[in-house]
PDB file of C-alpha atoms in Angstrom:
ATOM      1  CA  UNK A  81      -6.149  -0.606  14.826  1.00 49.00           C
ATOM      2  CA  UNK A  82      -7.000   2.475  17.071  1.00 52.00           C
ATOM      3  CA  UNK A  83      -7.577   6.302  15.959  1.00 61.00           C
ATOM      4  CA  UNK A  84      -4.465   7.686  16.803  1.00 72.00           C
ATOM      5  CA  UNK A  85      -4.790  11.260  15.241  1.00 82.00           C
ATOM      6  CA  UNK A  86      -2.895  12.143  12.146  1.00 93.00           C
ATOM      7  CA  UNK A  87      -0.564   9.582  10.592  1.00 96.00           C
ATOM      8  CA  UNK A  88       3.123  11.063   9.689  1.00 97.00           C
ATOM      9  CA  UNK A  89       5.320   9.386   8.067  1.00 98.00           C
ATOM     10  CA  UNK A  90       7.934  10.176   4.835  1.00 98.00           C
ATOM     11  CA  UNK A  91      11.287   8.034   2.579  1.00 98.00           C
ATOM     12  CA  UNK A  92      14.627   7.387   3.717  1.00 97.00           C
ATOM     13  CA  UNK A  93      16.231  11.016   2.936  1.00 97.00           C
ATOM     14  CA  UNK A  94      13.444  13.031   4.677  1.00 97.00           C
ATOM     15  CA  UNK A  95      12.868  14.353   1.094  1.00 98.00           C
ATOM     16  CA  UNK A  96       9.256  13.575   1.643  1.00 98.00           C
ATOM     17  CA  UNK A  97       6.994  14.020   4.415  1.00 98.00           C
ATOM     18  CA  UNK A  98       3.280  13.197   5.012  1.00 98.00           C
ATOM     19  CA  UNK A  99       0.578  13.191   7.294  1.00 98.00           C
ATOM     20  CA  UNK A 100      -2.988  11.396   6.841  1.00 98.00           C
ATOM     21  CA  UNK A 101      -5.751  13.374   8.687  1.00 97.00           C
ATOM     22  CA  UNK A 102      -7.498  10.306   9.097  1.00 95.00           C
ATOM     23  CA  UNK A 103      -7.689   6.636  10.020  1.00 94.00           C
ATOM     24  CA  UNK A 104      -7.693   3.887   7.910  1.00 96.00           C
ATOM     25  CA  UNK A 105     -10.268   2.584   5.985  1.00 96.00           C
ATOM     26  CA  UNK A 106      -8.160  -1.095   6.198  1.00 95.00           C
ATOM     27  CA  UNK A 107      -4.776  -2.471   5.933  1.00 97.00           C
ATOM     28  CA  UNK A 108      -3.974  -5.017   3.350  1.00 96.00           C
ATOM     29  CA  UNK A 109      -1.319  -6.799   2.831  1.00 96.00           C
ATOM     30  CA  UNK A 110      -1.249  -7.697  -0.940  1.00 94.00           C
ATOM     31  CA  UNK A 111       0.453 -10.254  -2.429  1.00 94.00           C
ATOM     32  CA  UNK A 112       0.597  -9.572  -6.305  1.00 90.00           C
ATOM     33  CA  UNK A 113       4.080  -9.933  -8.381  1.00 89.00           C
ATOM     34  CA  UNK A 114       3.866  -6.214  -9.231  1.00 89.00           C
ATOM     35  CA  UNK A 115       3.634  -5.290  -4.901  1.00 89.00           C
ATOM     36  CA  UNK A 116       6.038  -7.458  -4.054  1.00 91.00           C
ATOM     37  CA  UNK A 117       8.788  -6.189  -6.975  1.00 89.00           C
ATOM     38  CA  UNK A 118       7.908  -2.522  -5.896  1.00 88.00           C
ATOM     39  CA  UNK A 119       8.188  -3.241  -1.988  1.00 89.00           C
ATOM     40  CA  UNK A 120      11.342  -5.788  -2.556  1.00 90.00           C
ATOM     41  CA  UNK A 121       9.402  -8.359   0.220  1.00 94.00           C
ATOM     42  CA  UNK A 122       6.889 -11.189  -0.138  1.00 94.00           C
ATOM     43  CA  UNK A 123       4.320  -8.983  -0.056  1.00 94.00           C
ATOM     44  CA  UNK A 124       3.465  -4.904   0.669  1.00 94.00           C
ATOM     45  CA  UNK A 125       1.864  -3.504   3.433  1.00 97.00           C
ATOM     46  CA  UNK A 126      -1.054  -0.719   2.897  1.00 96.00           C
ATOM     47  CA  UNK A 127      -3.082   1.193   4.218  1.00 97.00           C
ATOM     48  CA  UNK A 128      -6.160   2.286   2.563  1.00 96.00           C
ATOM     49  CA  UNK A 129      -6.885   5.719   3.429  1.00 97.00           C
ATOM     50  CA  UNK A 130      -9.279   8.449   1.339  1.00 97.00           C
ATOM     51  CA  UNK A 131      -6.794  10.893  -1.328  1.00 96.00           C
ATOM     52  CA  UNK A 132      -8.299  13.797   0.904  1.00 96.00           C
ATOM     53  CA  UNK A 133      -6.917  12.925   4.039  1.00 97.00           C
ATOM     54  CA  UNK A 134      -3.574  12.977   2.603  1.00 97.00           C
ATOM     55  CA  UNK A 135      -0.883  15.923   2.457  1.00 97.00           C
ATOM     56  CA  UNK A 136       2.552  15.388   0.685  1.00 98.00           C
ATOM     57  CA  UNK A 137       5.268  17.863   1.413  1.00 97.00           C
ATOM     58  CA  UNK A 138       8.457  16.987  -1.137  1.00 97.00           C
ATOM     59  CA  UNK A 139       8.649  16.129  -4.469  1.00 96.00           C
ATOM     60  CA  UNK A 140       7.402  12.496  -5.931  1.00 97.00           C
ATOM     61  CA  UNK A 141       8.112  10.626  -9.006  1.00 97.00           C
ATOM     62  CA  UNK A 142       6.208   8.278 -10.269  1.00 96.00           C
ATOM     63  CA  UNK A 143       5.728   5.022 -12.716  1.00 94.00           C
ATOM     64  CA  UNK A 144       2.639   4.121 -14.567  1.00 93.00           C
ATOM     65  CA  UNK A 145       2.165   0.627 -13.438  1.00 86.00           C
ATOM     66  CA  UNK A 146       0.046  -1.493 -16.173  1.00 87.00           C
ATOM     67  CA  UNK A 147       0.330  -4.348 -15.249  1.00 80.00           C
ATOM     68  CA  UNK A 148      -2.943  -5.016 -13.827  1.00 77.00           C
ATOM     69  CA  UNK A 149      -5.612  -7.267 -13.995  1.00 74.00           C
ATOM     70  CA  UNK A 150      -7.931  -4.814 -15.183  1.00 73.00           C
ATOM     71  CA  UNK A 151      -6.219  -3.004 -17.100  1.00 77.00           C
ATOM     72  CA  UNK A 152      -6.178   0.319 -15.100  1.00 83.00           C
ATOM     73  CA  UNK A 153      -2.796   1.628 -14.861  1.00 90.00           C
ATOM     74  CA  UNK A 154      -1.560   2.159 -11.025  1.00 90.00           C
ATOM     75  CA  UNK A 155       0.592   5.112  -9.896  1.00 94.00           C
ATOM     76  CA  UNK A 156       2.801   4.110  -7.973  1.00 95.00           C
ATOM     77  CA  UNK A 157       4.617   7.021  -6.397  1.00 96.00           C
ATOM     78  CA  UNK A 158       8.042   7.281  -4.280  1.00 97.00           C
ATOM     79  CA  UNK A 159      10.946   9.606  -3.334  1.00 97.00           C
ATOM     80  CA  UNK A 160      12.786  10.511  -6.733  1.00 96.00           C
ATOM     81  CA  UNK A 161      16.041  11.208  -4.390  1.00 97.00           C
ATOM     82  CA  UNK A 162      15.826   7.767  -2.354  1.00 97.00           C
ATOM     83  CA  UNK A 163      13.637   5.710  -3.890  1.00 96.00           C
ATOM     84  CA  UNK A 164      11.573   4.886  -0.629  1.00 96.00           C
ATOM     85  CA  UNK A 165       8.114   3.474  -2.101  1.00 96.00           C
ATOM     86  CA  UNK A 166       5.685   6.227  -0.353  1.00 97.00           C
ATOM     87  CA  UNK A 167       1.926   5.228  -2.307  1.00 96.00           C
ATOM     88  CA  UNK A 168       0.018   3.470  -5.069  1.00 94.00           C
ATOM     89  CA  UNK A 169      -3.032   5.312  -7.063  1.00 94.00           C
ATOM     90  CA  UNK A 170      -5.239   3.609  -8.902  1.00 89.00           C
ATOM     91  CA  UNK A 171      -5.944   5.499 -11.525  1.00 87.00           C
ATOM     92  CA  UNK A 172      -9.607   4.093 -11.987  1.00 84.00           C
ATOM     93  CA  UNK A 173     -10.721   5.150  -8.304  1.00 83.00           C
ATOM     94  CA  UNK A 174      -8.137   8.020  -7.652  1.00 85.00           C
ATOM     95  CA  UNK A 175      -9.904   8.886  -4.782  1.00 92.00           C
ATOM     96  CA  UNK A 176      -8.447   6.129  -2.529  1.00 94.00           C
ATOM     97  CA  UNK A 177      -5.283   4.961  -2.314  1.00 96.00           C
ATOM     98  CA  UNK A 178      -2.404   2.234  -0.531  1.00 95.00           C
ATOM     99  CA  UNK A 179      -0.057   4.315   1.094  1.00 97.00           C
ATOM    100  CA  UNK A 180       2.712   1.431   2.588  1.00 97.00           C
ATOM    101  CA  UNK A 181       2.973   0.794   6.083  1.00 96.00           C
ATOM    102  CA  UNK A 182       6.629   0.612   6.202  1.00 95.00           C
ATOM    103  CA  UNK A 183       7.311   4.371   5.719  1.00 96.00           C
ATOM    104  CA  UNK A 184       4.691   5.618   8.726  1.00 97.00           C
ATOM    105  CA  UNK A 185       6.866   7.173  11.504  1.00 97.00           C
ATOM    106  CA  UNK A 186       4.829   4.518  13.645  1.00 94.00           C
ATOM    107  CA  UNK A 187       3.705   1.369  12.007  1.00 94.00           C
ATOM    108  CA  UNK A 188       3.626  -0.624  15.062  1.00 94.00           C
ATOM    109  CA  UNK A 189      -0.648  -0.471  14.790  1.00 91.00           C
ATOM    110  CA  UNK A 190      -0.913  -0.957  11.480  1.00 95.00           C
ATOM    111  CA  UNK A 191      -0.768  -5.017  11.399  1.00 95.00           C
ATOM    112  CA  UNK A 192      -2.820  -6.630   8.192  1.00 96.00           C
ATOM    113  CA  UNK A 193      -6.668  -7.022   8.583  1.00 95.00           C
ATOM    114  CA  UNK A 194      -6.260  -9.105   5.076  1.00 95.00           C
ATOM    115  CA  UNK A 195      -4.098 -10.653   2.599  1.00 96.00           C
ATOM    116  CA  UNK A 196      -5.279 -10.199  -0.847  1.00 94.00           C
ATOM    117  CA  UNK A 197      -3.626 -11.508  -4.536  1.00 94.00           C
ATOM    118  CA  UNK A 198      -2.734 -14.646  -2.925  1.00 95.00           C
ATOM    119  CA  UNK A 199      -2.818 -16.798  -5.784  1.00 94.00           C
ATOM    120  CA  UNK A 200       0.234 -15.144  -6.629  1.00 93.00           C
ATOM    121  CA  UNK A 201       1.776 -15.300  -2.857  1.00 95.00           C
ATOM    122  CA  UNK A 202       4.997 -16.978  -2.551  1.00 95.00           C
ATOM    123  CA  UNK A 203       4.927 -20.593  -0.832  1.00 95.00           C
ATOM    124  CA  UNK A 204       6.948 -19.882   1.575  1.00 96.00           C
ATOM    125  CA  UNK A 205       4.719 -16.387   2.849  1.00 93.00           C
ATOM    126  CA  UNK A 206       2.691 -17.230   5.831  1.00 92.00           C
ATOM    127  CA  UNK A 207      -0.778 -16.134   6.155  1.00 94.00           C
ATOM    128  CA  UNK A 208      -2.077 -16.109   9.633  1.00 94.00           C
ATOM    129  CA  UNK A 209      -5.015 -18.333  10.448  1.00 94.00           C
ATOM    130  CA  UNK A 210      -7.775 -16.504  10.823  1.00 94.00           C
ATOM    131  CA  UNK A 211      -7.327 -13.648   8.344  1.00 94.00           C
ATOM    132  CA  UNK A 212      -9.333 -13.089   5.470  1.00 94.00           C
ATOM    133  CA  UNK A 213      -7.641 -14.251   2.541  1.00 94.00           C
ATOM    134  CA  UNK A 214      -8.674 -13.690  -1.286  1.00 94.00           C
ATOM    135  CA  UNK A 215      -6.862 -15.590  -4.715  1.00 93.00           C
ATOM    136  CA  UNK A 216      -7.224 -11.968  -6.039  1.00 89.00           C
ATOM    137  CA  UNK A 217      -8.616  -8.655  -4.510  1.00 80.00           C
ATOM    138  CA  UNK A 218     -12.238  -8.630  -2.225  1.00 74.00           C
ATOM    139  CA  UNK A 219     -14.968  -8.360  -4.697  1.00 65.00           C
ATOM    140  CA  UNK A 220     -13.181  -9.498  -7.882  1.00 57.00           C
TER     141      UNK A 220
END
């Protein structure tokens, strides 16, 4: 993962545009039931990137996710037109967030650094060797 400038990126209709000022803090691919059912694949793509560094042109509805482990709902925010998954907020630590890697204008970069929530991956997912891997997310 290089510093390639700003990020841009936006859904399906164009209804929604961003841009992230900055790079990455990581990308993580995560693995939990509620990721997968919001991206529709094994698992969701994200990159971690500070709420500052983030302008959203476009309109965004949202879903209180609660089902979490600790019990801290999670935004999870996409197009209201398309329904193109754009970003999850934890609403505990609002001042990060996963914005997914498959709506970037460019996500060729933007491979996982680590798979988190695996205990809950599918057993037919493969985790490359080599990556760090955690049962549920680094730290818990």
């Amino acid at each position: 993962m290089t510093d390639q400038g700003p990020l841009s990126g936006g859904c399906n209709c164009g209804a929604v545009r961003y841009v992230i000022a900055s790079p990455p803090v990581a990308v993580i691919a995560c693995h939990c039931t509620s990721c997968r059912r919001q991206s529709g694949a094994a698992f969701s793509v994200n990159l971690i990137v500070r709420a500052d560094t983030m302008s959203v042109e476009g309109e965004l509805a949202s879903w209180l996710d609660p089902d979490t482990e600790s019990g801290a709902v999670i935004d999870r925010q996409f197009c209201g037109a398309c329904g193109s998954p754009i970003r999850s907020v934890p609403t505990a630590a609002r001042q990060m967030i996963a914005v997914k890697a498959g709506c970037l204008d460019t996500p060729e970069s933007f491979a996982p650094q680590m798979h988190i929530w695996t205990r809950s991956a599918l057993p037919w997912a493969t985790i490359p060797e080599g990556l760090p891997r955690f049962e549920k997310g680094p730290g818990a």
